[in-house]
mmCIF file of C-alpha atoms and ligand atoms in Angstrom:
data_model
loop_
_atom_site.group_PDB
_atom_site.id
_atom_site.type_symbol
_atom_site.label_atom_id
_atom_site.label_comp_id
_atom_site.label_asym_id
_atom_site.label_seq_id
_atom_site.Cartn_x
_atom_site.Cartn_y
_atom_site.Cartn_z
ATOM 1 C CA UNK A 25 116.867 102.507 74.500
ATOM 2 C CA UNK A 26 115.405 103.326 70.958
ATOM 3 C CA UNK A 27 112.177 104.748 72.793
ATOM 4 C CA UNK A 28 114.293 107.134 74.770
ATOM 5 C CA UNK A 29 116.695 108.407 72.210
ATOM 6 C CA UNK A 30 113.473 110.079 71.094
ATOM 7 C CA UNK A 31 112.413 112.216 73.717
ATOM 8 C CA UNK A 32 113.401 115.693 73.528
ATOM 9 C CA UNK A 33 114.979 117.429 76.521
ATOM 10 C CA UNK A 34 112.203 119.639 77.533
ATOM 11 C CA UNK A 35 109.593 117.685 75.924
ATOM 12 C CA UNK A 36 106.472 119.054 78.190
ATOM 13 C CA UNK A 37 104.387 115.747 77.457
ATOM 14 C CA UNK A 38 106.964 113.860 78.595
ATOM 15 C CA UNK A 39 107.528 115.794 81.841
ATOM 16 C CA UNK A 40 103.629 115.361 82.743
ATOM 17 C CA UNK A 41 103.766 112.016 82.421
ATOM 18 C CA UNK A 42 106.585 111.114 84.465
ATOM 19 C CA UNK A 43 104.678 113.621 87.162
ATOM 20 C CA UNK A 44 101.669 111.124 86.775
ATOM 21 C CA UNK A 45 103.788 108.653 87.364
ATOM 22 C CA UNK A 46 105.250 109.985 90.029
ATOM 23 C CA UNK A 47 102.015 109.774 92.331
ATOM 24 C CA UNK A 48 101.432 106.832 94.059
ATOM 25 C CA UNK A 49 98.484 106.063 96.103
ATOM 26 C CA UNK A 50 97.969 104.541 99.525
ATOM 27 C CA UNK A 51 94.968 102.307 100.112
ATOM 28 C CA UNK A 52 92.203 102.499 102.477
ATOM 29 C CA UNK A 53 89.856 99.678 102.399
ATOM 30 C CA UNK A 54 87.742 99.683 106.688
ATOM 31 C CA UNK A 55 84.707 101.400 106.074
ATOM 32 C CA UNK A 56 84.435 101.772 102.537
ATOM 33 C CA UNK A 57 81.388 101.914 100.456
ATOM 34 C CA UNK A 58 80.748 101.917 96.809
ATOM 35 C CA UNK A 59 81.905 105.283 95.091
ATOM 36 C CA UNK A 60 79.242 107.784 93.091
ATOM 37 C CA UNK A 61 81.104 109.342 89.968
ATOM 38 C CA UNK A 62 78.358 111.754 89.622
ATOM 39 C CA UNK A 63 79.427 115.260 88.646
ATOM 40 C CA UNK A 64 77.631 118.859 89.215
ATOM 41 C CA UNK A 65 78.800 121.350 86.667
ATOM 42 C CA UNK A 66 76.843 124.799 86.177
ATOM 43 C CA UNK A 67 73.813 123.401 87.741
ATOM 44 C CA UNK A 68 73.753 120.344 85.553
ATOM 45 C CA UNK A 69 73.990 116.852 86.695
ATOM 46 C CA UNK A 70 76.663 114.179 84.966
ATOM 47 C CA UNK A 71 77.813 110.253 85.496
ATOM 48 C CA UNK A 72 81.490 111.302 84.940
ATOM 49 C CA UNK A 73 83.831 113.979 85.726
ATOM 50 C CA UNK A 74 85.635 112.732 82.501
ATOM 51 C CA UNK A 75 85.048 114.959 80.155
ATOM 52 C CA UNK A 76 86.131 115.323 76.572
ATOM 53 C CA UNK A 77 89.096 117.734 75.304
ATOM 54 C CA UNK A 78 88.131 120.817 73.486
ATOM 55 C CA UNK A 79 89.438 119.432 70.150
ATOM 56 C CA UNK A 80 89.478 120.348 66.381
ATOM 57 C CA UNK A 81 89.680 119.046 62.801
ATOM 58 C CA UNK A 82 88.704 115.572 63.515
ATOM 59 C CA UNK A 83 87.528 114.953 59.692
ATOM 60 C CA UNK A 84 91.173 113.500 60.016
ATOM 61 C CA UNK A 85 90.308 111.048 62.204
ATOM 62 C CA UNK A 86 86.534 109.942 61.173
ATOM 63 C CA UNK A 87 83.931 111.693 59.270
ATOM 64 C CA UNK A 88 82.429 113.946 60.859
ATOM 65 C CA UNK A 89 84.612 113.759 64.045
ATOM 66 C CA UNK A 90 83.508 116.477 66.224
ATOM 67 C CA UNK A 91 79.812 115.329 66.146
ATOM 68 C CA UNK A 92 80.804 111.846 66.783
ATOM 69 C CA UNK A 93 82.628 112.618 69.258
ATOM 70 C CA UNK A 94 80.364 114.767 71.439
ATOM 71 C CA UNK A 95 77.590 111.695 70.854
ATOM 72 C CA UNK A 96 80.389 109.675 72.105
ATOM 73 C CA UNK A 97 80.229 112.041 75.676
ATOM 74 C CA UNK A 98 76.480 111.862 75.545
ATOM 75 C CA UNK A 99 75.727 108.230 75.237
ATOM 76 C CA UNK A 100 78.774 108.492 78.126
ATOM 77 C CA UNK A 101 76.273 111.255 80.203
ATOM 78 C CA UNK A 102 79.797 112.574 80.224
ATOM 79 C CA UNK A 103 80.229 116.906 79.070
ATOM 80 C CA UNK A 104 81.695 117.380 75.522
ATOM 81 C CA UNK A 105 84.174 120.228 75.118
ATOM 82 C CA UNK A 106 84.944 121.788 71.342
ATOM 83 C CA UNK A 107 87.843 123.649 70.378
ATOM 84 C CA UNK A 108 88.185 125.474 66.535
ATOM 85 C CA UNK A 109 85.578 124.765 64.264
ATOM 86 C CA UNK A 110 82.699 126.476 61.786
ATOM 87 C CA UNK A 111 79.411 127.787 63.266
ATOM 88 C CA UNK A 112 77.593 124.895 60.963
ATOM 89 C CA UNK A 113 80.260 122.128 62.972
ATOM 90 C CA UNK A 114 79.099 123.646 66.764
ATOM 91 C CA UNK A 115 75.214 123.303 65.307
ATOM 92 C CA UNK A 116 76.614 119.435 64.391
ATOM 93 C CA UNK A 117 77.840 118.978 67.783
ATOM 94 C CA UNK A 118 75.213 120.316 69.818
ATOM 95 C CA UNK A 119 72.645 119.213 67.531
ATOM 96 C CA UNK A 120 73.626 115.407 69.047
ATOM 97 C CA UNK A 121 72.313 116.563 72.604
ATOM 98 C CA UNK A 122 75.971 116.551 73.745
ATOM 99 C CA UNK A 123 75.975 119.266 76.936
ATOM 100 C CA UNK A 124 79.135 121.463 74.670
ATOM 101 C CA UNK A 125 81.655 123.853 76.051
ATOM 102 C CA UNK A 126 82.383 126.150 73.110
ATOM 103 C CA UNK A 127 86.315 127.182 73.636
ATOM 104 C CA UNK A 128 86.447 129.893 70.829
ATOM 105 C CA UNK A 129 90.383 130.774 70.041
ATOM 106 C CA UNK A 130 91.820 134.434 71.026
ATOM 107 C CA UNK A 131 91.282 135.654 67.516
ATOM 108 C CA UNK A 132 92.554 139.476 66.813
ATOM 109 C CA UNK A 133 89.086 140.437 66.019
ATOM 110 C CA UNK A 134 87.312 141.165 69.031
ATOM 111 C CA UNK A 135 83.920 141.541 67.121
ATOM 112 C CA UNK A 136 84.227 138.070 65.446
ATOM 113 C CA UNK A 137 84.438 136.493 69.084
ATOM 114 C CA UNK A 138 81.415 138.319 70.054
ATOM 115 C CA UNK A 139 79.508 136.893 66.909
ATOM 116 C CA UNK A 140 81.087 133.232 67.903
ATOM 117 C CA UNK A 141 79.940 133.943 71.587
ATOM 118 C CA UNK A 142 76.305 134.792 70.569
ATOM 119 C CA UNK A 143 76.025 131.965 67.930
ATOM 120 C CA UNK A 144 77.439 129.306 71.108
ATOM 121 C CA UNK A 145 74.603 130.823 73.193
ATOM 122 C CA UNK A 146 72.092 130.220 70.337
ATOM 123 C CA UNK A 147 72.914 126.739 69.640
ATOM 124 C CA UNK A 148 72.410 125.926 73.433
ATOM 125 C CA UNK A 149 76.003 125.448 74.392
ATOM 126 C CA UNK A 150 75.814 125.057 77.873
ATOM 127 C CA UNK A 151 79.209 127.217 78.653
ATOM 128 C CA UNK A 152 81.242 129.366 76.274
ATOM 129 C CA UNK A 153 85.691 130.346 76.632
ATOM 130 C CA UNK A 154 88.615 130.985 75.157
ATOM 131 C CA UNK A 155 92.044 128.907 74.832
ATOM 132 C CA UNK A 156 93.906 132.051 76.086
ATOM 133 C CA UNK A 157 97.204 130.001 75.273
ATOM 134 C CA UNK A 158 97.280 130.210 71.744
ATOM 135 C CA UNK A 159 97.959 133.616 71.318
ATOM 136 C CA UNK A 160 101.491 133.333 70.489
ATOM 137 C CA UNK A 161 103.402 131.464 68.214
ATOM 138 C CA UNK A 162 106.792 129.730 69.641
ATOM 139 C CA UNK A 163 108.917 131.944 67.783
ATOM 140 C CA UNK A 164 107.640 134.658 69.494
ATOM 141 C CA UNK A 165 104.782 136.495 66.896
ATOM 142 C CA UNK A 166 101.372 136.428 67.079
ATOM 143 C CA UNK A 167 100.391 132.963 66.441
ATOM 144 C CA UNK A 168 98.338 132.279 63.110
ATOM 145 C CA UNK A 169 96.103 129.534 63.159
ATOM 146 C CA UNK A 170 93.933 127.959 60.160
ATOM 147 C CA UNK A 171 95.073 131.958 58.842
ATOM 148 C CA UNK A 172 93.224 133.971 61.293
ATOM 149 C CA UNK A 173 95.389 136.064 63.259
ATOM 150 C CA UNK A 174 95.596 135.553 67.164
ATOM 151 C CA UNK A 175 96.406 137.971 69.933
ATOM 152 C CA UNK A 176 96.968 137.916 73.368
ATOM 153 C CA UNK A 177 93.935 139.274 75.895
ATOM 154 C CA UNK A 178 93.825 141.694 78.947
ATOM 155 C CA UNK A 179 91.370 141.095 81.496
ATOM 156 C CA UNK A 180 89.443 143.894 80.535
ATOM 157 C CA UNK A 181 88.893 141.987 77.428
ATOM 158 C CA UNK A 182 88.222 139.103 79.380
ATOM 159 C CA UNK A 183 85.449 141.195 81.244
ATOM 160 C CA UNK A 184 84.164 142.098 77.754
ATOM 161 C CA UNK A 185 83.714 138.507 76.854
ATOM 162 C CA UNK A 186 82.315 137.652 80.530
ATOM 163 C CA UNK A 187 79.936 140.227 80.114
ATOM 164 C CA UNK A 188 78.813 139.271 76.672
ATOM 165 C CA UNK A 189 77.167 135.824 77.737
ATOM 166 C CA UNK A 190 74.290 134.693 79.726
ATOM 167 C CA UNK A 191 76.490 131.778 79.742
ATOM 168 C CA UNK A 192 79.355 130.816 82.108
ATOM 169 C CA UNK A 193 82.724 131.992 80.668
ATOM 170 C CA UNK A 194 85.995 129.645 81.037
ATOM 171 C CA UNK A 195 89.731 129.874 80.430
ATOM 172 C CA UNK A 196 91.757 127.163 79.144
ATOM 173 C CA UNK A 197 95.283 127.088 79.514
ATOM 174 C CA UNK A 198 96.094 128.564 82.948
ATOM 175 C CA UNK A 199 99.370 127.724 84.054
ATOM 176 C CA UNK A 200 100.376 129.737 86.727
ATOM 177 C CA UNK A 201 98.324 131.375 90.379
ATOM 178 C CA UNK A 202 98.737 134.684 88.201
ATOM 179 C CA UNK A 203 96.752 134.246 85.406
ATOM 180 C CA UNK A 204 94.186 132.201 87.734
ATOM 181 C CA UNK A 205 93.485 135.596 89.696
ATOM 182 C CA UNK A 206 93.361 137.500 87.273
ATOM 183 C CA UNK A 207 90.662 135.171 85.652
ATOM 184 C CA UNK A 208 88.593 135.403 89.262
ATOM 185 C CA UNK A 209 89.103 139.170 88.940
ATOM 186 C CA UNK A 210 87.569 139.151 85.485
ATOM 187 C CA UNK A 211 84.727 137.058 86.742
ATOM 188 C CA UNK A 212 85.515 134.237 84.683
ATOM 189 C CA UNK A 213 83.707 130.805 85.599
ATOM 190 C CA UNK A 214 86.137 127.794 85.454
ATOM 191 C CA UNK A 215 89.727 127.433 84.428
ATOM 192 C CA UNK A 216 91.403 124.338 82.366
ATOM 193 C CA UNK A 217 94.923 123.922 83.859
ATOM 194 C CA UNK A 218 96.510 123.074 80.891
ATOM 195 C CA UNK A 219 99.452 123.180 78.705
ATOM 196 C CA UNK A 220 97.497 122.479 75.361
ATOM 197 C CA UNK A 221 99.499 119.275 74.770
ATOM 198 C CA UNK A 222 103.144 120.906 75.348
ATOM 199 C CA UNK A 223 102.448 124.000 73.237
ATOM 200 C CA UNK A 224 106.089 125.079 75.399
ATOM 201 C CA UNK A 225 109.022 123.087 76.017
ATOM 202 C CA UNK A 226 109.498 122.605 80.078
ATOM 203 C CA UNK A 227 105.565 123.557 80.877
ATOM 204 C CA UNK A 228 104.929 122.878 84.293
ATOM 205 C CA UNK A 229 103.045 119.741 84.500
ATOM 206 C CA UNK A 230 99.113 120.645 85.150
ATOM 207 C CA UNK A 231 99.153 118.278 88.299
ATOM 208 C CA UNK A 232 102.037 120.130 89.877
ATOM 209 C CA UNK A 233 100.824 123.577 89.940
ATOM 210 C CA UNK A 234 97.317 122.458 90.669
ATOM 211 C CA UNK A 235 97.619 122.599 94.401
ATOM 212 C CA UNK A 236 98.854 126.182 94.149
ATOM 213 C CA UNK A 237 96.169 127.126 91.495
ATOM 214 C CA UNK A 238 93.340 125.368 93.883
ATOM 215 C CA UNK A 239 94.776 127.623 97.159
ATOM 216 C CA UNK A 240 94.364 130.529 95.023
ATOM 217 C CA UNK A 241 90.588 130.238 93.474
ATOM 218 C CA UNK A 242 89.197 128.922 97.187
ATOM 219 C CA UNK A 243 86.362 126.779 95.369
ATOM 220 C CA UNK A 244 85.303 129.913 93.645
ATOM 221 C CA UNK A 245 84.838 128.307 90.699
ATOM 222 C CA UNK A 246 85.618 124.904 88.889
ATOM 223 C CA UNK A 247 88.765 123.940 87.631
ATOM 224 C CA UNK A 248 89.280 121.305 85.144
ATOM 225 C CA UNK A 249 92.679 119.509 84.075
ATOM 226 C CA UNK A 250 94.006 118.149 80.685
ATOM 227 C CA UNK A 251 97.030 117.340 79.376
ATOM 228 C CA UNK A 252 98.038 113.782 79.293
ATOM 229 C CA UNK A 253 94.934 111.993 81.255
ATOM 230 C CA UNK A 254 95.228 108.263 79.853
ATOM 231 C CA UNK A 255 93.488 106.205 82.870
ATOM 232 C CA UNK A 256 91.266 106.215 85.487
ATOM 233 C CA UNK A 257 94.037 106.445 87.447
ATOM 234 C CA UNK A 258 95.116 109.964 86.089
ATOM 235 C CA UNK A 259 92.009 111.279 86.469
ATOM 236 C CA UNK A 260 91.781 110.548 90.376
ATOM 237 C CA UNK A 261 95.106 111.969 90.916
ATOM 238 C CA UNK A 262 93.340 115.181 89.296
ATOM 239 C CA UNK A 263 90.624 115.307 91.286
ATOM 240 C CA UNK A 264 92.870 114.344 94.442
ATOM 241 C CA UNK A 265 94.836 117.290 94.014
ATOM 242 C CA UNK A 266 91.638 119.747 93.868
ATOM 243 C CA UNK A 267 90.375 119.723 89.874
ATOM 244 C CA UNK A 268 86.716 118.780 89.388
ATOM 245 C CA UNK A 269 86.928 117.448 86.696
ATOM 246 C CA UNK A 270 89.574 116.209 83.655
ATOM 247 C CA UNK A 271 89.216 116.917 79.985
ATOM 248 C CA UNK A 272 90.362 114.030 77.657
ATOM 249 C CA UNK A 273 91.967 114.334 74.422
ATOM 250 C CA UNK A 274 94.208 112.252 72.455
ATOM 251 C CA UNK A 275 93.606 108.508 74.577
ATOM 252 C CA UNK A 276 89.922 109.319 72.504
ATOM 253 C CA UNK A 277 91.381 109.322 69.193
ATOM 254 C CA UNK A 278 91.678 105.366 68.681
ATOM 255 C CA UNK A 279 88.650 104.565 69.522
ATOM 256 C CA UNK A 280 86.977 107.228 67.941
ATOM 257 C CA UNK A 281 88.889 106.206 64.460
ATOM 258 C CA UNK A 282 87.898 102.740 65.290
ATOM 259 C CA UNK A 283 84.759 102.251 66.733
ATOM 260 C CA UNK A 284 82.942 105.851 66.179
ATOM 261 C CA UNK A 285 80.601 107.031 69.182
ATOM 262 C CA UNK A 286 80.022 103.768 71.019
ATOM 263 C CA UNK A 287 84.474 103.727 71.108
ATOM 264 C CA UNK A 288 84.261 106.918 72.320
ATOM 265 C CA UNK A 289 81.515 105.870 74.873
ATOM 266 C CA UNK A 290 83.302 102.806 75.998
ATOM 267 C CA UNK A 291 86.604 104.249 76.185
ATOM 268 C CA UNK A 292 84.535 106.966 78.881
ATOM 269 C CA UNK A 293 82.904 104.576 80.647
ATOM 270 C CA UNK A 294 85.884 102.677 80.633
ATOM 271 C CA UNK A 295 87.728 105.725 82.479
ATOM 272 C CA UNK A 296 85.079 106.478 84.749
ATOM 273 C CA UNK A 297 85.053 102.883 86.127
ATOM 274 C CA UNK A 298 89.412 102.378 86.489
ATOM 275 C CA UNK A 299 88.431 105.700 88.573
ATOM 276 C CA UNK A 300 85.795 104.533 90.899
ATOM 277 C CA UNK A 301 87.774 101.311 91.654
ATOM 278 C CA UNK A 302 90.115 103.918 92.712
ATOM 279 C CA UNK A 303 87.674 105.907 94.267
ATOM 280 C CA UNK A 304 86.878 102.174 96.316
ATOM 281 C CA UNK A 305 89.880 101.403 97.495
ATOM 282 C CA UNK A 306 91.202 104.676 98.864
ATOM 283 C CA UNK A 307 87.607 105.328 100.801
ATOM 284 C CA UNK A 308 86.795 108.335 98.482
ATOM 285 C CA UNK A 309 82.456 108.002 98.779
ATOM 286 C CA UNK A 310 82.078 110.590 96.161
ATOM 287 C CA UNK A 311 83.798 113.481 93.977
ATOM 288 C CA UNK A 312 83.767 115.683 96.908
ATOM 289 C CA UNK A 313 85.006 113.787 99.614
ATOM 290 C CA UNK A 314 88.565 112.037 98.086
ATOM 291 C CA UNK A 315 91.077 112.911 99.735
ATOM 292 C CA UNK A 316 94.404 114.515 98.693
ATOM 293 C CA UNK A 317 96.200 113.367 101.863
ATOM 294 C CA UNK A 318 96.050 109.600 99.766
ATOM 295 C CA UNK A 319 98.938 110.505 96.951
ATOM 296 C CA UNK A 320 102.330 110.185 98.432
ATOM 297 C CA UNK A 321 105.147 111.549 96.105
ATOM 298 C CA UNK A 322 107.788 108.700 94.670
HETATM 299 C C1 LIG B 8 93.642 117.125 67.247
HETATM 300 C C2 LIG B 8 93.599 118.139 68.373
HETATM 301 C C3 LIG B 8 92.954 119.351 68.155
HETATM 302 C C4 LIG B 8 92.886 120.298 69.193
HETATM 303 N N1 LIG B 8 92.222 121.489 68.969
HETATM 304 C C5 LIG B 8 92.067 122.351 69.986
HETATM 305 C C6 LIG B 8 91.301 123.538 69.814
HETATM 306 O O1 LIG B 8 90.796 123.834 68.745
HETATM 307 N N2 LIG B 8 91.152 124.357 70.889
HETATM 308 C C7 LIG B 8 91.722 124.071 72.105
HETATM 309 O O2 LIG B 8 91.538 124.830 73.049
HETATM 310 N N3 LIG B 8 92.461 122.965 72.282
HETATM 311 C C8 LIG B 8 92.646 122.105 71.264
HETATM 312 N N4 LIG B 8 93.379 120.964 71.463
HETATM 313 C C9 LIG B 8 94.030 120.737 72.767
HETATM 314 C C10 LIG B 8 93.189 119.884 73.706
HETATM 315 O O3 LIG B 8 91.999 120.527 74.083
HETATM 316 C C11 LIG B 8 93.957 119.550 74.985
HETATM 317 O O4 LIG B 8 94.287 120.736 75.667
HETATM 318 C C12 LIG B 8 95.243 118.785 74.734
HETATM 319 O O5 LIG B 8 95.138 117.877 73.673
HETATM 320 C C13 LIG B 8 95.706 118.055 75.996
HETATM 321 O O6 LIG B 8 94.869 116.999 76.323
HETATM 322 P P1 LIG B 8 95.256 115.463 75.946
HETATM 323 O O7 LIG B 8 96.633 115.237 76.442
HETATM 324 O O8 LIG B 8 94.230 114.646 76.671
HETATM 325 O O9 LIG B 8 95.166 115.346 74.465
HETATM 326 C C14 LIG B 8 93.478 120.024 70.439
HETATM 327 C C15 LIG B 8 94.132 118.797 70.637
HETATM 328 C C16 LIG B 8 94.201 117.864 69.622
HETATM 329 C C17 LIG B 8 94.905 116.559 69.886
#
């Protein structure tokens, strides 16, 4: 009763997680085989479609936190995300081998996301973006983060920034079919269906609006989840419903405080194999054949 008493009405975490919970799974065991987690992302070969979140400021956590955590996703073969962070911390995190997505924030200053751009590019990041959510604050300004100034983009902009890059360009924090086109338009390369941990009271949970999001960018381009992905169960309701892959955030956090890159490693692998026992028992061979016709709605 305590536990409940604490959830706010509206609380968007919340909300996803009772929509995880919500899935339930049918089995199908004649004819199985042994499932292959292996992931293709921009031309690049991986043992896990679980990924890393594009996270910030984890001196908090552990010393160093960003680079320990992308050598966590590389001893995992797994793709390491980054979120906000100096150009010497990126050089840190790709400087472990970690394959990085560089998620740059929507500053005001146009020219200083250029310069970030170009400096991902240089350190060998193998895919650049933007967290277009984080634009505004939730009283309605411009949001103001670390004391940079944000603002919100146009696609043009998001052309601009397309253009910019040899590499592939992403999105993070699409929440609706709208914004999804209008990424495709822009000739973005991948989307993170995302809330950024309940930035908005009553967010759509990701795995709801997935299906709608998937019928819209027709296997285009990747689409990757986050928001709330705690088991290997999670992530094969993800992938069931049409993401390639998931992006994992806070479930990382304890065992990167307590056990550095080999928690972080474990806690990967550890995902990666509650989802191929999945995989096994619902006769899903591979990433690309499981089928969303297995989650039945409580
Ligand atoms: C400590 C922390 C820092 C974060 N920093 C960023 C960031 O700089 N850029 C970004 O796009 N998202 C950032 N995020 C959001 C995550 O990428 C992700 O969207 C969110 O945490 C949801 O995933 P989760 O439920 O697995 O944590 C951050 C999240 C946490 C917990």
């Amino acid at each position: 009763m305590e536990e409940m008493k604490k959830i706010k009405p509206g609380d968007s975490n919340h909300i996803t997680r009772e929509y995880f919970d919500s899935l339930l799974l049918e089995m199908r065991h004649l004819d199985g085989s042994l499932p292959d987690t292996k992931l293709e992302l921009f031309g690049e070969r991986f043992s896990t479609p679980v990924m890393t979140a594009a996270l910030s400021h984890l001196d908090n956590v552990r010393e160093n936190g960003m680079a320990v955590m992308a050598e966590g996703a590389h001893l995992a073969d797994a793709v390491s995300w980054a979120g906000m962070g100096d150009e010497e911390e990126l050089e840190k995190i790709t400087g472990t081998g970690a394959r990085t997505v560089k998620i740059i924030k929507p500053y005001k200053d146009n020219a200083y996301i250029l310069k970030r751009i170009a400096h991902a590019e240089k350190c060998g990041a193998m895919a650049v973006g933007m967290d277009m959510d984080h634009a505004f604050s939730g009283n309605g300004s411009y949001d103001v983060v670390c004391g940079m100034e944000m603002r919100p983009k146009s696609a043009e902009e998001l052309k601009e920034f397309v253009r910019a890059t040899s590499l592939p360009f992403v999105v993070k924090g699409v929440l609706s079919v709208k914004d999804a086109v209008k990424c495709l338009e822009a000739g973005v390369k991948g989307i993170v269906v995302s809330h950024h941990h309940g930035i908005m009271d009553y967010a759509v949970p990701p795995l709801l609006i997935l299906p709608e999001i998937v019928r819209a960018v027709q296997k285009q381009i990747p689409i990757f989840v986050d928001c709330g992905v705690e088991s290997g169960a999670d992530v094969f309701k993800a992938l069931a419903l049409g993401a390639d892959a998931v992006c994992v955030g806070r479930a990382l956090m304890d065992p990167l405080r307590e056990n550095g890159a080999q928690g972080v490693r474990d806690k990967m692998v550890s995902l990666t194999e509650e989802l191929a026992g999945v995989m096994a028992r619902t006769g899903a061979p591979d990433l690309a054949h499981i089928d969303p016709s297995v989650i039945w709605k409580r």
